[in-house]
Short mmCIF file of C-alpha atoms and ligand atoms in Angstrom, two decimals:
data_model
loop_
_atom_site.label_atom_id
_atom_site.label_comp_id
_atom_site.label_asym_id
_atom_site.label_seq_id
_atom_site.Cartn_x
_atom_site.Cartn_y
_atom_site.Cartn_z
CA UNK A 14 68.45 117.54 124.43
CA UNK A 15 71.68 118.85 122.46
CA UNK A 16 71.47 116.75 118.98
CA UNK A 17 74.72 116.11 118.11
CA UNK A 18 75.96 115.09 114.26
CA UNK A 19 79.22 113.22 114.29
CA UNK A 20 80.63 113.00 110.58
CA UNK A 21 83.19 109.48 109.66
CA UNK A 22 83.17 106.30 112.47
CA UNK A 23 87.16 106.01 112.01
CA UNK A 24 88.48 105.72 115.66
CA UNK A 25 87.83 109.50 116.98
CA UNK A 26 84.02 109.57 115.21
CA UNK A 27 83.13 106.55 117.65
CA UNK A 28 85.17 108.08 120.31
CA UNK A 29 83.30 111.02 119.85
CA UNK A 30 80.01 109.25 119.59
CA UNK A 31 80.73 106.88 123.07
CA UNK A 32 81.57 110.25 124.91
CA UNK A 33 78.87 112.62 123.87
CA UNK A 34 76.11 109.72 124.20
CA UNK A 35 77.08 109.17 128.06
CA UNK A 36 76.98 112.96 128.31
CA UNK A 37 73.39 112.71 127.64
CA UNK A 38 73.40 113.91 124.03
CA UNK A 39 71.37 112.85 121.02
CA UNK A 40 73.95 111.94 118.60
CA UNK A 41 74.29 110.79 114.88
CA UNK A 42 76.98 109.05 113.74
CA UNK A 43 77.49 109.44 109.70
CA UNK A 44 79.96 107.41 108.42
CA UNK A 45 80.13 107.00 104.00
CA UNK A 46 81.34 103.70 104.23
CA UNK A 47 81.50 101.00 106.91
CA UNK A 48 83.31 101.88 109.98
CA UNK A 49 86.64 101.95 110.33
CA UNK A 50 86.59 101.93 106.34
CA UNK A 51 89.83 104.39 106.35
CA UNK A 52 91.82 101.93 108.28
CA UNK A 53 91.00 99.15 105.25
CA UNK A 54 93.94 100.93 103.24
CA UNK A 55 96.58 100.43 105.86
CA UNK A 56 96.71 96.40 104.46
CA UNK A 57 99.10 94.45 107.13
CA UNK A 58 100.18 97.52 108.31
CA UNK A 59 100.67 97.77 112.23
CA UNK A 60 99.77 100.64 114.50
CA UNK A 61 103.47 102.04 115.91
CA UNK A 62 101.33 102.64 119.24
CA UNK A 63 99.96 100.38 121.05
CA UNK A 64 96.14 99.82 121.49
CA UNK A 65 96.06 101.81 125.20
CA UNK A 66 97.23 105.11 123.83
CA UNK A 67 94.37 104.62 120.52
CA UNK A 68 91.04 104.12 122.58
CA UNK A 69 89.92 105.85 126.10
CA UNK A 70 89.36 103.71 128.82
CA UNK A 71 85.77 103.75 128.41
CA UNK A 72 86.07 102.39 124.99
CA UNK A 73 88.18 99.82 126.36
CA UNK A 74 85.67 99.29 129.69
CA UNK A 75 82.74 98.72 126.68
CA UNK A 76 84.38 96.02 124.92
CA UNK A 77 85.07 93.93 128.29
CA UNK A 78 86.95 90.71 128.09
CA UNK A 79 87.17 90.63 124.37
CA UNK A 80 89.15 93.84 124.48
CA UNK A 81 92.71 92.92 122.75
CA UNK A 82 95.46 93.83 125.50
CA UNK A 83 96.48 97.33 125.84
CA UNK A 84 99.85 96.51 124.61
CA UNK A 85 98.75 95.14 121.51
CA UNK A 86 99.92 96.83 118.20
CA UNK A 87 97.31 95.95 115.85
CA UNK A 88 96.62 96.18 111.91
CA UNK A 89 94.09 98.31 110.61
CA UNK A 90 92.07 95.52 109.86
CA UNK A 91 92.42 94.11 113.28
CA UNK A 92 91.33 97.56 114.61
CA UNK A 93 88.38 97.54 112.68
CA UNK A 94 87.34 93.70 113.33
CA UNK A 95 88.51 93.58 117.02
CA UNK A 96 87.74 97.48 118.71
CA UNK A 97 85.28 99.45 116.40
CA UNK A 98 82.93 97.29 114.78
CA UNK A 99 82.34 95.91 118.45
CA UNK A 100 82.04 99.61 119.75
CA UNK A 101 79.26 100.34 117.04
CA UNK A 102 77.16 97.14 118.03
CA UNK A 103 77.03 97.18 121.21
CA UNK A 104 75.60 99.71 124.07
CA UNK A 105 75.35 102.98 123.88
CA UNK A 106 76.21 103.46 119.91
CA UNK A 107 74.01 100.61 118.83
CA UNK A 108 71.38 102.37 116.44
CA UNK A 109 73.34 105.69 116.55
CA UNK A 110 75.58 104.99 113.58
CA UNK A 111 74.30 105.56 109.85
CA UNK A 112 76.90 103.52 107.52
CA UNK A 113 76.73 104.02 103.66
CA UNK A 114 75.56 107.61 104.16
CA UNK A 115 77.39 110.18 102.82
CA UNK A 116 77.76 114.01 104.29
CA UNK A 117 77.91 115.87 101.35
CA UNK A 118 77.45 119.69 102.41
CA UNK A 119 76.82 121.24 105.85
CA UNK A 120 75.09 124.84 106.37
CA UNK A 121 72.72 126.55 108.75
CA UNK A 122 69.22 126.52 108.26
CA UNK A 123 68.62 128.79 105.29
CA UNK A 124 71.91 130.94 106.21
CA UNK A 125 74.58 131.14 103.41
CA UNK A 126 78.22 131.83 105.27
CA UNK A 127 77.63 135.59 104.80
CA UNK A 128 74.42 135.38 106.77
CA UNK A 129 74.64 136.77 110.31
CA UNK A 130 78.70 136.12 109.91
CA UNK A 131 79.93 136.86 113.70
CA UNK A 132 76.48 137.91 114.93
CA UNK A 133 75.06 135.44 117.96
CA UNK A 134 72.22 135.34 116.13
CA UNK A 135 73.87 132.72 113.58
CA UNK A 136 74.54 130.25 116.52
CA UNK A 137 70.75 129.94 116.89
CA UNK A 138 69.99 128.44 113.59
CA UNK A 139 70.17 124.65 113.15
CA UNK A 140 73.21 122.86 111.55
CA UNK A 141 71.61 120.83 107.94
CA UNK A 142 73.73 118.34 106.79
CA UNK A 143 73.07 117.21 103.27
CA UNK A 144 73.37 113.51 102.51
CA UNK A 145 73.30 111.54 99.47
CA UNK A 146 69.89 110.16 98.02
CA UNK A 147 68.78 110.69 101.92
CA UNK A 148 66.30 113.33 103.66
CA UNK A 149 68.50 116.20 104.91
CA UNK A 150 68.86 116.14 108.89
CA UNK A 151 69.60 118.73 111.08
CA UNK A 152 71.91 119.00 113.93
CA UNK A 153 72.80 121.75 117.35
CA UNK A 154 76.19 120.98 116.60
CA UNK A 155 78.67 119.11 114.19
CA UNK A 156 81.26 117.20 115.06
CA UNK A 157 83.78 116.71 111.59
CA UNK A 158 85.56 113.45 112.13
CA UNK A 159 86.31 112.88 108.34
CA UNK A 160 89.89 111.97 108.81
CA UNK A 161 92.96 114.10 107.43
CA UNK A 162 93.71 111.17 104.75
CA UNK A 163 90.91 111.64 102.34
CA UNK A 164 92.25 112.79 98.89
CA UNK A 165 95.86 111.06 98.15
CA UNK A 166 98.33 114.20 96.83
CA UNK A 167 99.70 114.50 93.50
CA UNK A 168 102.78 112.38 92.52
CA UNK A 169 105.06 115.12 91.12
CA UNK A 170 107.50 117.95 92.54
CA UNK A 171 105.99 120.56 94.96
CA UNK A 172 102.49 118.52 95.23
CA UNK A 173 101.54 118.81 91.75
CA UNK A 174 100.89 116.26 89.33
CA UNK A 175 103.48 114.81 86.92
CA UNK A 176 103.07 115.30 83.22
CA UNK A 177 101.31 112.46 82.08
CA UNK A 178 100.42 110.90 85.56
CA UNK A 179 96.72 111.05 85.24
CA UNK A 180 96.92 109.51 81.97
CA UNK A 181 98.86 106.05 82.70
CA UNK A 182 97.36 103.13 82.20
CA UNK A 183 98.59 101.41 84.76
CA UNK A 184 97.50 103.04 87.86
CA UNK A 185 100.02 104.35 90.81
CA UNK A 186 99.10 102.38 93.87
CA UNK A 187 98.67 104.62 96.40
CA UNK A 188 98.21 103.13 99.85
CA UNK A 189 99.50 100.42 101.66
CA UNK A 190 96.26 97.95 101.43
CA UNK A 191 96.45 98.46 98.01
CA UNK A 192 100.05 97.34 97.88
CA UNK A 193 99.14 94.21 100.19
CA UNK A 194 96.52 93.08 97.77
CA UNK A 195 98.84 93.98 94.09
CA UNK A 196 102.14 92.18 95.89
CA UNK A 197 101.80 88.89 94.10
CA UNK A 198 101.07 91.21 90.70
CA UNK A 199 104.47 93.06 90.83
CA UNK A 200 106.98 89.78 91.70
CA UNK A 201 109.77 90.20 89.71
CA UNK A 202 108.72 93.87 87.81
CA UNK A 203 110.54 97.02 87.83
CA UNK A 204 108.40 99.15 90.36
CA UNK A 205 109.42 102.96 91.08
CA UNK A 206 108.56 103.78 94.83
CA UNK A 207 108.05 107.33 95.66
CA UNK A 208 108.06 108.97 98.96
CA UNK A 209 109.92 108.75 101.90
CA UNK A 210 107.24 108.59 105.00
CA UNK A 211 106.89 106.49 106.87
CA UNK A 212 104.10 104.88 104.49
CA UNK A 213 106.99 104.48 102.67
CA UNK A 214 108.96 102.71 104.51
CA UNK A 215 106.72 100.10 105.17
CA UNK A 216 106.28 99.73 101.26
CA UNK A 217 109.64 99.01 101.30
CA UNK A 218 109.86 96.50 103.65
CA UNK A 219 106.80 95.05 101.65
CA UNK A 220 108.18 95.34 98.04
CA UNK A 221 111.87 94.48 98.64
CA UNK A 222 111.78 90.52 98.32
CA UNK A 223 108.96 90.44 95.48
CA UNK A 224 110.04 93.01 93.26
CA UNK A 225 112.93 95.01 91.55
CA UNK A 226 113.11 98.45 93.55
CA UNK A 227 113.80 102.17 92.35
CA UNK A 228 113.40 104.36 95.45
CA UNK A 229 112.71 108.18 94.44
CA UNK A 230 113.18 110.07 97.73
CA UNK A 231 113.46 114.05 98.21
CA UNK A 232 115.39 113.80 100.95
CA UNK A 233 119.59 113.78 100.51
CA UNK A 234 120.40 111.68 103.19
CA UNK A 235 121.85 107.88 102.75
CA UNK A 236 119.37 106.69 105.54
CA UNK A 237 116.39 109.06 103.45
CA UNK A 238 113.21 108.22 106.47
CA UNK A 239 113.78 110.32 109.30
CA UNK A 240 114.86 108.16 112.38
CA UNK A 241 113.80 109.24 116.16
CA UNK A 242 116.97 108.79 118.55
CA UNK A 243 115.37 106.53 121.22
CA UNK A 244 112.23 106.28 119.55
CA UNK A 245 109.51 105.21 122.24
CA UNK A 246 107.93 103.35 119.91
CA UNK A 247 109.50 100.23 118.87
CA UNK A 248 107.19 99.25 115.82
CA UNK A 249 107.96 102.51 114.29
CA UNK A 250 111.40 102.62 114.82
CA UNK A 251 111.92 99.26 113.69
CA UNK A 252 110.05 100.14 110.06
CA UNK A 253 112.05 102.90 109.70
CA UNK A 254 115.42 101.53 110.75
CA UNK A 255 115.28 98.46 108.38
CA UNK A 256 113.65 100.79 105.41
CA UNK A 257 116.95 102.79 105.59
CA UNK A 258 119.25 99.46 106.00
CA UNK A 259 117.55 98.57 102.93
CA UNK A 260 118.36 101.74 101.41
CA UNK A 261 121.89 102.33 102.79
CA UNK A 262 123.03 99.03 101.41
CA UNK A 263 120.75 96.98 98.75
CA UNK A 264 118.51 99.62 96.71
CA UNK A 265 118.77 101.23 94.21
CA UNK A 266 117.83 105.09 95.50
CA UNK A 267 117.90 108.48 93.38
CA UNK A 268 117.72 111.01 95.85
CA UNK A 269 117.32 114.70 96.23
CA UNK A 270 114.88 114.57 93.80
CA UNK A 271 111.09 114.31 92.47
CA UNK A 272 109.14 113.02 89.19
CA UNK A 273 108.93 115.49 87.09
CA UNK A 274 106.56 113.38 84.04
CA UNK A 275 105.79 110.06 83.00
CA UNK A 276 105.22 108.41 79.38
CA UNK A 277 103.88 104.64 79.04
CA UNK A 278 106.13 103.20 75.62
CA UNK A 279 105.50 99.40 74.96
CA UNK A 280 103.83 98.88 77.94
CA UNK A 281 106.86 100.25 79.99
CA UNK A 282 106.56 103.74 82.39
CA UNK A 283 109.47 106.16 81.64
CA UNK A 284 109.92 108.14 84.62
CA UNK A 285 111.66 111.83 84.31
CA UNK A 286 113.25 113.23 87.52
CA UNK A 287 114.08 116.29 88.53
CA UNK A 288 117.76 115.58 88.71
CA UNK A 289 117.42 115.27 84.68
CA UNK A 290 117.73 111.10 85.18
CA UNK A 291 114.92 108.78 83.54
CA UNK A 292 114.22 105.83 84.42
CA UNK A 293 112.29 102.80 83.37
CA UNK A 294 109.99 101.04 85.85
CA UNK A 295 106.84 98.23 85.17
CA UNK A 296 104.60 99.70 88.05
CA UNK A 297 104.61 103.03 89.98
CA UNK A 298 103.63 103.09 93.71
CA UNK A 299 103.11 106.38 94.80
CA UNK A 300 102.81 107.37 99.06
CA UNK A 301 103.42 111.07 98.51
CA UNK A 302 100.75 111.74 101.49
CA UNK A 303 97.42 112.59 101.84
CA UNK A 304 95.10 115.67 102.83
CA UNK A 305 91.47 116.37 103.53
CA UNK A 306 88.59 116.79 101.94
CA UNK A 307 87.57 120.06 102.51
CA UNK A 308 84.34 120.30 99.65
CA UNK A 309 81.96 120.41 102.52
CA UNK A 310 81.98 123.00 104.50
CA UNK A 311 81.49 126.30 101.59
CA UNK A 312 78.21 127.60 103.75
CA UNK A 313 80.05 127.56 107.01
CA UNK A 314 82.53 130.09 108.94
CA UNK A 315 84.88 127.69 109.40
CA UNK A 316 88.45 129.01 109.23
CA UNK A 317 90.47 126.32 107.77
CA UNK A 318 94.46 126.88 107.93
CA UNK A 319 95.99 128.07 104.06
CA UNK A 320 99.00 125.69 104.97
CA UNK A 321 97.72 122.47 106.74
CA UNK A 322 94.20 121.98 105.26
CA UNK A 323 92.88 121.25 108.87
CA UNK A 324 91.48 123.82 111.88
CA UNK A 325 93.27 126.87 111.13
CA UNK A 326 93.50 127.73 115.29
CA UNK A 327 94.26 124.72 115.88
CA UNK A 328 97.15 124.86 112.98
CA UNK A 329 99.12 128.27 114.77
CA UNK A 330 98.90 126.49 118.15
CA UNK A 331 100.84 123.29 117.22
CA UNK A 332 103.05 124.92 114.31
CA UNK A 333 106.34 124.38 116.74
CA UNK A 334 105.24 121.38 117.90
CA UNK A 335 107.60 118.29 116.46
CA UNK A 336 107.04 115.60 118.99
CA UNK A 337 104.11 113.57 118.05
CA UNK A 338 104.13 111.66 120.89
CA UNK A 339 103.70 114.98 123.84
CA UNK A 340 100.13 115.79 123.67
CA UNK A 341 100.55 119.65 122.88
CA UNK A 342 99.15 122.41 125.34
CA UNK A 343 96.33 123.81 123.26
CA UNK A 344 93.26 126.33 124.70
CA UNK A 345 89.80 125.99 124.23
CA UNK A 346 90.11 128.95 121.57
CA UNK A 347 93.01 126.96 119.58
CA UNK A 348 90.07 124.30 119.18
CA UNK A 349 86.99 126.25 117.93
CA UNK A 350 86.55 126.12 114.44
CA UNK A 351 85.29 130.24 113.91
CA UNK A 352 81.72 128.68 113.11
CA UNK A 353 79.94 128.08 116.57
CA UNK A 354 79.14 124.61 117.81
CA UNK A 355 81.25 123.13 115.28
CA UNK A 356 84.47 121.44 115.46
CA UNK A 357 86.97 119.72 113.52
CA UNK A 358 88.40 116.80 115.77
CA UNK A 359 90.67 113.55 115.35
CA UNK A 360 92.79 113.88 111.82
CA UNK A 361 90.71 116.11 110.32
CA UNK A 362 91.53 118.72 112.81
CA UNK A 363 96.02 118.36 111.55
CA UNK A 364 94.88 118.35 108.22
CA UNK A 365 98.45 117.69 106.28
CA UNK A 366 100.18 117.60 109.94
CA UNK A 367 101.95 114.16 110.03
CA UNK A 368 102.29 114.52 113.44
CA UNK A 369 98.73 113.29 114.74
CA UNK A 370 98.36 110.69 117.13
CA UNK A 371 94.98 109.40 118.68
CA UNK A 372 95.94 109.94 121.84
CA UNK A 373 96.12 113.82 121.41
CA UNK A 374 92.86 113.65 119.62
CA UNK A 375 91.14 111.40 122.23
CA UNK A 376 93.03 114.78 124.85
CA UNK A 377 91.63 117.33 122.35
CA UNK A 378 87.77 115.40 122.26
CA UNK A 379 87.75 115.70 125.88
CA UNK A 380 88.24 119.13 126.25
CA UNK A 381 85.34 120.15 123.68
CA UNK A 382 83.14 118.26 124.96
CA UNK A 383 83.76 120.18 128.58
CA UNK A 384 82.28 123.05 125.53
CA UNK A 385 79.25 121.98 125.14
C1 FAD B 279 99.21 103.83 107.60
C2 FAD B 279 98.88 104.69 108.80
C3 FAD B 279 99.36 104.34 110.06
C4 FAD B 279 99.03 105.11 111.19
N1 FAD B 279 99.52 104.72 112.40
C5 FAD B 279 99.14 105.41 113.51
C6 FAD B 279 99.56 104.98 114.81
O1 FAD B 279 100.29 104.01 114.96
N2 FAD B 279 99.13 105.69 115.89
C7 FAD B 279 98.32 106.77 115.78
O2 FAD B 279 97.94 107.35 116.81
N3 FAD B 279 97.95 107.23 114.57
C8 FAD B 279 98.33 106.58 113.43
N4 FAD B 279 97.93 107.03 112.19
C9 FAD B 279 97.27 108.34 112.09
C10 FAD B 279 95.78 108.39 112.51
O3 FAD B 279 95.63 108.09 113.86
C11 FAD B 279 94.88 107.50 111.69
O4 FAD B 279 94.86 107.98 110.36
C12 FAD B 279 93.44 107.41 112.21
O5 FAD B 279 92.71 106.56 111.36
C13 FAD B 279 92.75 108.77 112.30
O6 FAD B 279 91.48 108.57 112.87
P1 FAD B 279 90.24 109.55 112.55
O7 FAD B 279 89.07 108.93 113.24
O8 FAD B 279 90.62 110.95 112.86
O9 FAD B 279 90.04 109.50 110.96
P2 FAD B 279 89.81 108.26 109.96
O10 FAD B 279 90.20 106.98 110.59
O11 FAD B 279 90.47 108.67 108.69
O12 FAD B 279 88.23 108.20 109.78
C14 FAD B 279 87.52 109.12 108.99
C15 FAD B 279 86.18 108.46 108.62
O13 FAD B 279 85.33 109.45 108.03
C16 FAD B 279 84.63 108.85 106.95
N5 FAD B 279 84.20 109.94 106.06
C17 FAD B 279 84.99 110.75 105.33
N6 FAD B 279 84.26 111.65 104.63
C18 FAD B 279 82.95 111.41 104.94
C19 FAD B 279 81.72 112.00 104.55
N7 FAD B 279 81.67 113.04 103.72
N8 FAD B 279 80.57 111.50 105.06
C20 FAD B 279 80.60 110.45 105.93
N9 FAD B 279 81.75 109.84 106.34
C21 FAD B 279 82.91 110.31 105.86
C22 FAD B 279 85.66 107.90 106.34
O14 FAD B 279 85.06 106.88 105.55
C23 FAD B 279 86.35 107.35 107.59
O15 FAD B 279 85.73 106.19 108.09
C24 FAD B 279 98.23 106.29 111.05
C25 FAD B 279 97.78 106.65 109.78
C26 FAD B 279 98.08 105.88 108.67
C27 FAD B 279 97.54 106.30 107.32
#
């Protein structure tokens, strides 16, 4: 029997895990936290898509009448406490799923990435997955579910850090759950928002009653998120549309522009732009994006795209794609990693590509498994 290593139990690890278990495989799920733990930094946060397009139907079969309603757009915490906690206790993933167990490094079996490099011979050797403080264990194939939103990206212009932004005292808050739980902290304080996502726009909708807000955005437009014209799905559009009401009419937003550096001066942040303007602010929160955490994989032939950060394949196939919501066409080859037997899937597999959805990972899951 095929032992398969699945690596993070967000939504597409257990996915992955449900699938290849009722194919008959001997699977390991890793996962460095609890599972679901990424979706713990979305705070109230609400899915834009509703629960039927984020789990397969046999996901949905295993969690019977307790299953919320297909229509349901949850919170990440809801996700986790309702769906995949569930999923991970019950039958078949029960005692598959390793929580606080880190993947540090993955190689073959005494093969550095030189070894054997194209030659069938490499495919033969074991997978070894390195944990922390645990024995090593070794795999047929990997399965790297690890999530595209791992390392949160610098604050200042072009992706690199601000002068002075790793030494504030005063830490940026960088994701949404971390917002949630600082809200009652910044009532009434100068706070400089950066970032114009749609992370973004939920801060704003978050922030706009508590606190004072300055709205750094790169983008030159007066409504600064983009909007979808008949957006099919109405959570997202209605974040977005009332983030740029907000913005059109009762913030105050410097646009076209980035932080260049920030100083701390009586307990104050000084914030210099790019457009030459500073500005004073009490707290910085900081959604500038996200992208993977690609320390794992030195020993491997994985081929890992030089723009997104995720499957580099996978990356050319999709690069015209703009419509999250069509599953796009991709081939068997656009999946494959360049290392056999292993495969980047779920977020992981976009990298920086803000155009991921479940549902075309849960489409993409299917059709490597028909690979194995
Ligand atoms: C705020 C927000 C809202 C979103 N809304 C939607 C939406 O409405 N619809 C939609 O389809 N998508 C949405 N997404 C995008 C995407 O679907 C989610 O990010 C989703 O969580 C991705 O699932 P995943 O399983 O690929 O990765 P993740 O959920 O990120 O899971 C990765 C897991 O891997 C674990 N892990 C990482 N490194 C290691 C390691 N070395 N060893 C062991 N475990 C490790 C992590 O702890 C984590 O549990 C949203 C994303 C964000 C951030």
């Amino acid at each position: 029997v095929k032992r398969v290593a699945i690596i993070g139990a967000g939504p597409i690890g257990i996915a992955a895990g449900i699938g290849a278990l009722d194919r008959g495989f001997d699977v390991t799920l890793i996962e460095k936290g609890d599972a679901g733990q990424a979706l713990c930094s979305w705070g109230a946060t609400r899915f834009f898509t509703p629960l039927r397009m984020n789990i397969t139907p046999r996901m949905h079969e295993l969690l019977g009448r307790d299953a919320p309603p297909g229509d349901a757009l949850l919170t990440g915490h809801e996700m986790i406490d309702l769906v995949l906690k569930p999923l991970t206790a019950c039958e078949p993933l029960r005692g598959h799923v390793r929580e606080r167990t880190r993947v540090t490094a993955i190689g073959r079996r005494g093969l550095t990435r030189a070894d054997y490099a194209g030659h069938p011979l490499r495919a033969e050797r074991p997978f070894r997955l390195i944990l922390n403080d645990e024995e090593p264990i070794e795999a047929d194939v990997v399965l790297d579910a690890t999530g595209g939103f791992a390392v949160p990206n610098p604050i200042g212009a072009g992706g690199l850090p601000a002068r002075g932004e790793g030494k504030l005292t005063r830490k940026p808050i960088r994701t949404l759950g971390a917002l949630d739980e600082q809200l009652e902290s910044l009532r009434g304080q100068r706070v400089l928002l950066v970032g114009d996502g749609h992370s973004a726009a939920n801060a704003v909708l978050l922030l706009h009653e508590t606190a004072e807000v300055i709205w750094v955005v790169r983008s030159m437009n007066r409504r600064p998120c983009e909007e979808i014209a008949n957006d099919p799905l109405s959570e997202r559009a209605r974040v977005v549309s009332a983030a740029n009401d907000l913005a059109e009419n009762a913030l105050h937003v410097e646009r076209r522009c980035m932080v260049e550096a920030f100083d701390e001066r009586n307990g104050a942040i000084e914030a210099r732009l790019t457009s030459g303007r500073t500005l004073i602010c009490d707290a910085v929160v900081a959604l500038t994006g996200f992208h993977p955490n690609g320390n794992m994989h030195s020993e491997l032939n994985v081929e890992t795209s030089p723009v997104t950060e995720g499957a580099a394949r996978l990356s050319r196939a999709i690069a015209n794609a703009t419509d999250c919501l069509a599953v796009p066409r991709v081939t068997f080859g656009d999946l494959a990693s360049g290392e056999p037997n292993f495969w980047f899937i779920g977020s992981r597999s976009y990298g920086r590509v803000r155009t991921f959805l479940l549902q075309t990972g849960l489409a993409q899951l299917e059709m490597i498994f028909q690979c194995l």
